[in-house]
Amino acid sequence: LREELERRLRDLGIATDTAEHPQVFTVEEMMPHVQHMKGAHTKNLFLKDKKKKGFWLVTVLHNRQVNLNELAKKLGLGSGNLRFAEENAMLEKLQVGQGCATPLALFCDQGDVSLVLDAALLEGGHEKVYFHPLTNSATTGLSPDDFLKFVRSTGHDPILLHFD
């Protein structure tokens, strides 16, 4: 699957910068391995809406705290309706497991997952934004414009939110 991602990025003319590292499951575990990579590192939350059964991939700057109730209100879902989705749902929708949530997996989605992006990733003047390339033993960087180009190529139009 990672090779398919790399092929898709190449086909779109997107240059990437990837670092291999030990498997990590949290941002805290990841940062020592990637701190030499300048730009915006990310944290990804795979959530579900308990009422409508929709799925949300929320991608924010790595050091953001995300209040699920506030996020649900911003998305018009009503407080208390967002929860972390089970790993099997992420495996089904994005074909990645725990610790591997990434918007780079959106090409696997059949239109069930909505992407919520921290506006600071695109508006912060970052040279690169970083994500796992479908595995939590590597980190891939691409320009914010190329990232948006990739996301749109998967048929997803991201919802930009300000988390400040």
PDB file of C-alpha atoms in Angstrom:
ATOM      1  CA  LEU A   1       0.000   0.000   0.000  1.00  0.00           C
ATOM      2  CA  ARG A   2       2.874   2.366   0.786  1.00  0.00           C
ATOM      3  CA  GLU A   3       4.258   1.750  -2.716  1.00  0.00           C
ATOM      4  CA  GLU A   4       0.865   2.674  -4.157  1.00  0.00           C
ATOM      5  CA  LEU A   5       0.941   5.927  -2.166  1.00  0.00           C
ATOM      6  CA  GLU A   6       4.452   6.703  -3.427  1.00  0.00           C
ATOM      7  CA  ARG A   7       3.352   5.996  -7.011  1.00  0.00           C
ATOM      8  CA  ARG A   8       0.313   8.287  -6.646  1.00  0.00           C
ATOM      9  CA  LEU A   9       2.488  11.087  -5.288  1.00  0.00           C
ATOM     10  CA  ARG A  10       4.972  10.630  -8.168  1.00  0.00           C
ATOM     11  CA  ASP A  11       2.141  10.595 -10.724  1.00  0.00           C
ATOM     12  CA  LEU A  12       0.947  13.937  -9.313  1.00  0.00           C
ATOM     13  CA  GLY A  13       4.488  15.320  -9.617  1.00  0.00           C
ATOM     14  CA  ILE A  14       4.797  15.684  -5.838  1.00  0.00           C
ATOM     15  CA  ALA A  15       8.283  15.665  -4.326  1.00  0.00           C
ATOM     16  CA  THR A  16       8.553  14.179  -0.833  1.00  0.00           C
ATOM     17  CA  ASP A  17      11.185  13.907   1.869  1.00  0.00           C
ATOM     18  CA  THR A  18      10.917  10.701   3.937  1.00  0.00           C
ATOM     19  CA  ALA A  19      12.775   9.574   7.057  1.00  0.00           C
ATOM     20  CA  GLU A  20      12.614   5.981   8.272  1.00  0.00           C
ATOM     21  CA  HIS A  21      12.574   5.567  12.076  1.00  0.00           C
ATOM     22  CA  PRO A  22      11.570   3.016  14.729  1.00  0.00           C
ATOM     23  CA  GLN A  23       7.839   2.294  15.007  1.00  0.00           C
ATOM     24  CA  VAL A  24       6.078   5.001  17.075  1.00  0.00           C
ATOM     25  CA  PHE A  25       2.546   5.194  18.447  1.00  0.00           C
ATOM     26  CA  THR A  26       2.420   8.731  19.850  1.00  0.00           C
ATOM     27  CA  VAL A  27       3.630  12.177  18.835  1.00  0.00           C
ATOM     28  CA  GLU A  28       5.865  12.155  21.931  1.00  0.00           C
ATOM     29  CA  GLU A  29       7.578   8.954  20.740  1.00  0.00           C
ATOM     30  CA  MET A  30       7.931  10.330  17.211  1.00  0.00           C
ATOM     31  CA  MET A  31       9.404  13.788  17.829  1.00  0.00           C
ATOM     32  CA  PRO A  32      12.969  12.753  18.812  1.00  0.00           C
ATOM     33  CA  HIS A  33      13.274  10.918  15.469  1.00  0.00           C
ATOM     34  CA  VAL A  34      11.982  13.771  13.302  1.00  0.00           C
ATOM     35  CA  GLN A  35      12.980  16.987  15.065  1.00  0.00           C
ATOM     36  CA  HIS A  36      15.713  17.531  12.434  1.00  0.00           C
ATOM     37  CA  MET A  37      12.962  17.756   9.775  1.00  0.00           C
ATOM     38  CA  LYS A  38      11.963  21.428   9.609  1.00  0.00           C
ATOM     39  CA  GLY A  39       8.292  22.253   9.164  1.00  0.00           C
ATOM     40  CA  ALA A  40       4.922  21.335  10.665  1.00  0.00           C
ATOM     41  CA  HIS A  41       4.640  17.893  12.226  1.00  0.00           C
ATOM     42  CA  THR A  42       1.126  16.568  12.702  1.00  0.00           C
ATOM     43  CA  LYS A  43      -1.130  14.646  15.020  1.00  0.00           C
ATOM     44  CA  ASN A  44      -4.025  12.705  13.478  1.00  0.00           C
ATOM     45  CA  LEU A  45      -7.235  11.655  15.214  1.00  0.00           C
ATOM     46  CA  PHE A  46      -9.653   9.187  13.622  1.00  0.00           C
ATOM     47  CA  LEU A  47     -13.091   9.973  15.038  1.00  0.00           C
ATOM     48  CA  LYS A  48     -16.672   8.925  14.535  1.00  0.00           C
ATOM     49  CA  ASP A  49     -19.932  10.774  14.914  1.00  0.00           C
ATOM     50  CA  LYS A  50     -22.012   8.565  17.193  1.00  0.00           C
ATOM     51  CA  LYS A  51     -25.338   9.826  15.786  1.00  0.00           C
ATOM     52  CA  LYS A  52     -24.815   9.929  12.021  1.00  0.00           C
ATOM     53  CA  LYS A  53     -22.170   7.198  11.922  1.00  0.00           C
ATOM     54  CA  GLY A  54     -19.863   9.419   9.880  1.00  0.00           C
ATOM     55  CA  PHE A  55     -16.072   9.297  10.205  1.00  0.00           C
ATOM     56  CA  TRP A  56     -13.681  12.206  10.595  1.00  0.00           C
ATOM     57  CA  LEU A  57      -9.924  12.346  10.189  1.00  0.00           C
ATOM     58  CA  VAL A  58      -8.693  15.363  12.129  1.00  0.00           C
ATOM     59  CA  THR A  59      -5.157  16.520  11.309  1.00  0.00           C
ATOM     60  CA  VAL A  60      -3.650  19.223  13.526  1.00  0.00           C
ATOM     61  CA  LEU A  61      -0.242  20.605  14.482  1.00  0.00           C
ATOM     62  CA  HIS A  62       1.518  17.991  16.631  1.00  0.00           C
ATOM     63  CA  ASN A  63       1.378  20.069  19.824  1.00  0.00           C
ATOM     64  CA  ARG A  64      -2.336  20.959  19.677  1.00  0.00           C
ATOM     65  CA  GLN A  65      -4.787  19.817  22.316  1.00  0.00           C
ATOM     66  CA  VAL A  66      -8.104  18.938  20.661  1.00  0.00           C
ATOM     67  CA  ASN A  67     -11.279  19.257  22.714  1.00  0.00           C
ATOM     68  CA  LEU A  68     -13.733  16.830  21.083  1.00  0.00           C
ATOM     69  CA  ASN A  69     -16.813  18.664  22.410  1.00  0.00           C
ATOM     70  CA  GLU A  70     -15.627  22.012  21.009  1.00  0.00           C
ATOM     71  CA  LEU A  71     -14.684  20.344  17.733  1.00  0.00           C
ATOM     72  CA  ALA A  72     -18.114  18.696  17.473  1.00  0.00           C
ATOM     73  CA  LYS A  73     -19.765  22.112  17.935  1.00  0.00           C
ATOM     74  CA  LYS A  74     -17.532  23.708  15.257  1.00  0.00           C
ATOM     75  CA  LEU A  75     -18.552  20.911  12.887  1.00  0.00           C
ATOM     76  CA  GLY A  76     -22.243  21.356  13.755  1.00  0.00           C
ATOM     77  CA  LEU A  77     -22.513  17.866  15.270  1.00  0.00           C
ATOM     78  CA  GLY A  78     -23.612  18.828  18.766  1.00  0.00           C
ATOM     79  CA  SER A  79     -21.504  18.468  21.882  1.00  0.00           C
ATOM     80  CA  GLY A  80     -20.642  14.940  22.962  1.00  0.00           C
ATOM     81  CA  ASN A  81     -21.196  13.333  19.567  1.00  0.00           C
ATOM     82  CA  LEU A  82     -17.554  12.844  18.519  1.00  0.00           C
ATOM     83  CA  ARG A  83     -15.664   9.811  19.779  1.00  0.00           C
ATOM     84  CA  PHE A  84     -12.508   7.964  18.851  1.00  0.00           C
ATOM     85  CA  ALA A  85     -13.372   5.334  16.257  1.00  0.00           C
ATOM     86  CA  GLU A  86     -12.398   1.703  16.765  1.00  0.00           C
ATOM     87  CA  GLU A  87      -9.244   0.475  15.079  1.00  0.00           C
ATOM     88  CA  ASN A  88     -11.233  -1.925  12.864  1.00  0.00           C
ATOM     89  CA  ALA A  89     -13.147   1.062  11.413  1.00  0.00           C
ATOM     90  CA  MET A  90      -9.852   2.754  10.549  1.00  0.00           C
ATOM     91  CA  LEU A  91      -8.574  -0.488   8.996  1.00  0.00           C
ATOM     92  CA  GLU A  92     -11.755  -0.725   6.920  1.00  0.00           C
ATOM     93  CA  LYS A  93     -11.929   2.926   5.803  1.00  0.00           C
ATOM     94  CA  LEU A  94      -8.258   3.932   5.510  1.00  0.00           C
ATOM     95  CA  GLN A  95      -6.530   0.517   5.517  1.00  0.00           C
ATOM     96  CA  VAL A  96      -4.158   1.574   8.313  1.00  0.00           C
ATOM     97  CA  GLY A  97      -3.989   0.462  11.928  1.00  0.00           C
ATOM     98  CA  GLN A  98      -3.420   2.085  15.299  1.00  0.00           C
ATOM     99  CA  GLY A  99      -0.662   4.689  15.320  1.00  0.00           C
ATOM    100  CA  CYS A 100      -0.808   5.044  11.528  1.00  0.00           C
ATOM    101  CA  ALA A 101      -3.727   7.463  11.013  1.00  0.00           C
ATOM    102  CA  THR A 102      -2.749   9.800   8.192  1.00  0.00           C
ATOM    103  CA  PRO A 103      -4.443  11.916   5.522  1.00  0.00           C
ATOM    104  CA  LEU A 104      -2.082  10.226   3.053  1.00  0.00           C
ATOM    105  CA  ALA A 105      -4.370   7.170   3.412  1.00  0.00           C
ATOM    106  CA  LEU A 106      -7.391   9.071   2.060  1.00  0.00           C
ATOM    107  CA  PHE A 107      -6.933   7.477  -1.370  1.00  0.00           C
ATOM    108  CA  CYS A 108      -8.186   4.247   0.284  1.00  0.00           C
ATOM    109  CA  ASP A 109     -11.418   5.905   1.461  1.00  0.00           C
ATOM    110  CA  GLN A 110     -14.614   5.378  -0.522  1.00  0.00           C
ATOM    111  CA  GLY A 111     -16.140   8.711   0.515  1.00  0.00           C
ATOM    112  CA  ASP A 112     -16.945   7.788   4.139  1.00  0.00           C
ATOM    113  CA  VAL A 113     -14.286   9.931   5.832  1.00  0.00           C
ATOM    114  CA  SER A 114     -14.330  13.731   6.120  1.00  0.00           C
ATOM    115  CA  LEU A 115     -10.988  15.487   6.563  1.00  0.00           C
ATOM    116  CA  VAL A 116     -10.682  18.306   9.091  1.00  0.00           C
ATOM    117  CA  LEU A 117      -7.430  20.255   8.788  1.00  0.00           C
ATOM    118  CA  ASP A 118      -5.814  22.653  11.198  1.00  0.00           C
ATOM    119  CA  ALA A 119      -5.714  25.853   9.105  1.00  0.00           C
ATOM    120  CA  ALA A 120      -2.258  26.585  10.576  1.00  0.00           C
ATOM    121  CA  LEU A 121      -0.841  23.699   8.520  1.00  0.00           C
ATOM    122  CA  LEU A 122      -1.633  25.565   5.301  1.00  0.00           C
ATOM    123  CA  GLU A 123      -1.502  29.165   6.500  1.00  0.00           C
ATOM    124  CA  GLY A 124       1.516  28.985   8.810  1.00  0.00           C
ATOM    125  CA  GLY A 125       4.152  29.556   6.143  1.00  0.00           C
ATOM    126  CA  HIS A 126       5.616  26.074   6.687  1.00  0.00           C
ATOM    127  CA  GLU A 127       8.094  24.815   4.119  1.00  0.00           C
ATOM    128  CA  LYS A 128       6.833  21.269   4.651  1.00  0.00           C
ATOM    129  CA  VAL A 129       4.048  19.415   6.454  1.00  0.00           C
ATOM    130  CA  TYR A 130       4.759  15.911   7.765  1.00  0.00           C
ATOM    131  CA  PHE A 131       2.683  12.732   7.980  1.00  0.00           C
ATOM    132  CA  HIS A 132       3.141   8.984   8.287  1.00  0.00           C
ATOM    133  CA  PRO A 133       3.217   7.324   4.823  1.00  0.00           C
ATOM    134  CA  LEU A 134       0.719   4.580   5.881  1.00  0.00           C
ATOM    135  CA  THR A 135       3.246   3.214   8.370  1.00  0.00           C
ATOM    136  CA  ASN A 136       4.298   4.540  11.755  1.00  0.00           C
ATOM    137  CA  SER A 137       7.925   3.623  11.097  1.00  0.00           C
ATOM    138  CA  ALA A 138       8.478   6.536   8.698  1.00  0.00           C
ATOM    139  CA  THR A 139       7.585  10.212   8.318  1.00  0.00           C
ATOM    140  CA  THR A 140       7.047  11.936   4.965  1.00  0.00           C
ATOM    141  CA  GLY A 141       7.146  15.664   4.288  1.00  0.00           C
ATOM    142  CA  LEU A 142       5.637  17.559   1.382  1.00  0.00           C
ATOM    143  CA  SER A 143       4.870  21.194   0.691  1.00  0.00           C
ATOM    144  CA  PRO A 144       1.490  22.454   1.967  1.00  0.00           C
ATOM    145  CA  ASP A 145       0.380  23.132  -1.638  1.00  0.00           C
ATOM    146  CA  ASP A 146       1.355  19.632  -2.754  1.00  0.00           C
ATOM    147  CA  PHE A 147      -0.395  18.153   0.276  1.00  0.00           C
ATOM    148  CA  LEU A 148      -3.612  19.965  -0.694  1.00  0.00           C
ATOM    149  CA  LYS A 149      -3.188  18.809  -4.304  1.00  0.00           C
ATOM    150  CA  PHE A 150      -2.872  15.191  -3.089  1.00  0.00           C
ATOM    151  CA  VAL A 151      -5.921  15.451  -0.786  1.00  0.00           C
ATOM    152  CA  ARG A 152      -8.067  16.926  -3.566  1.00  0.00           C
ATOM    153  CA  SER A 153      -6.893  14.169  -5.940  1.00  0.00           C
ATOM    154  CA  THR A 154      -8.507  11.656  -3.548  1.00  0.00           C
ATOM    155  CA  GLY A 155     -11.888  13.392  -3.927  1.00  0.00           C
ATOM    156  CA  HIS A 156     -11.742  15.020  -0.478  1.00  0.00           C
ATOM    157  CA  ASP A 157     -12.270  18.712   0.119  1.00  0.00           C
ATOM    158  CA  PRO A 158     -10.803  19.470   3.552  1.00  0.00           C
ATOM    159  CA  ILE A 159     -12.673  21.436   6.188  1.00  0.00           C
ATOM    160  CA  LEU A 160     -10.237  24.080   7.459  1.00  0.00           C
ATOM    161  CA  LEU A 161     -10.608  25.035  11.115  1.00  0.00           C
ATOM    162  CA  HIS A 162      -8.692  27.425  13.359  1.00  0.00           C
ATOM    163  CA  PHE A 163      -7.738  25.671  16.589  1.00  0.00           C
ATOM    164  CA  ASP A 164      -6.078  28.693  18.271  1.00  0.00           C
TER     165      ASP A 164
END
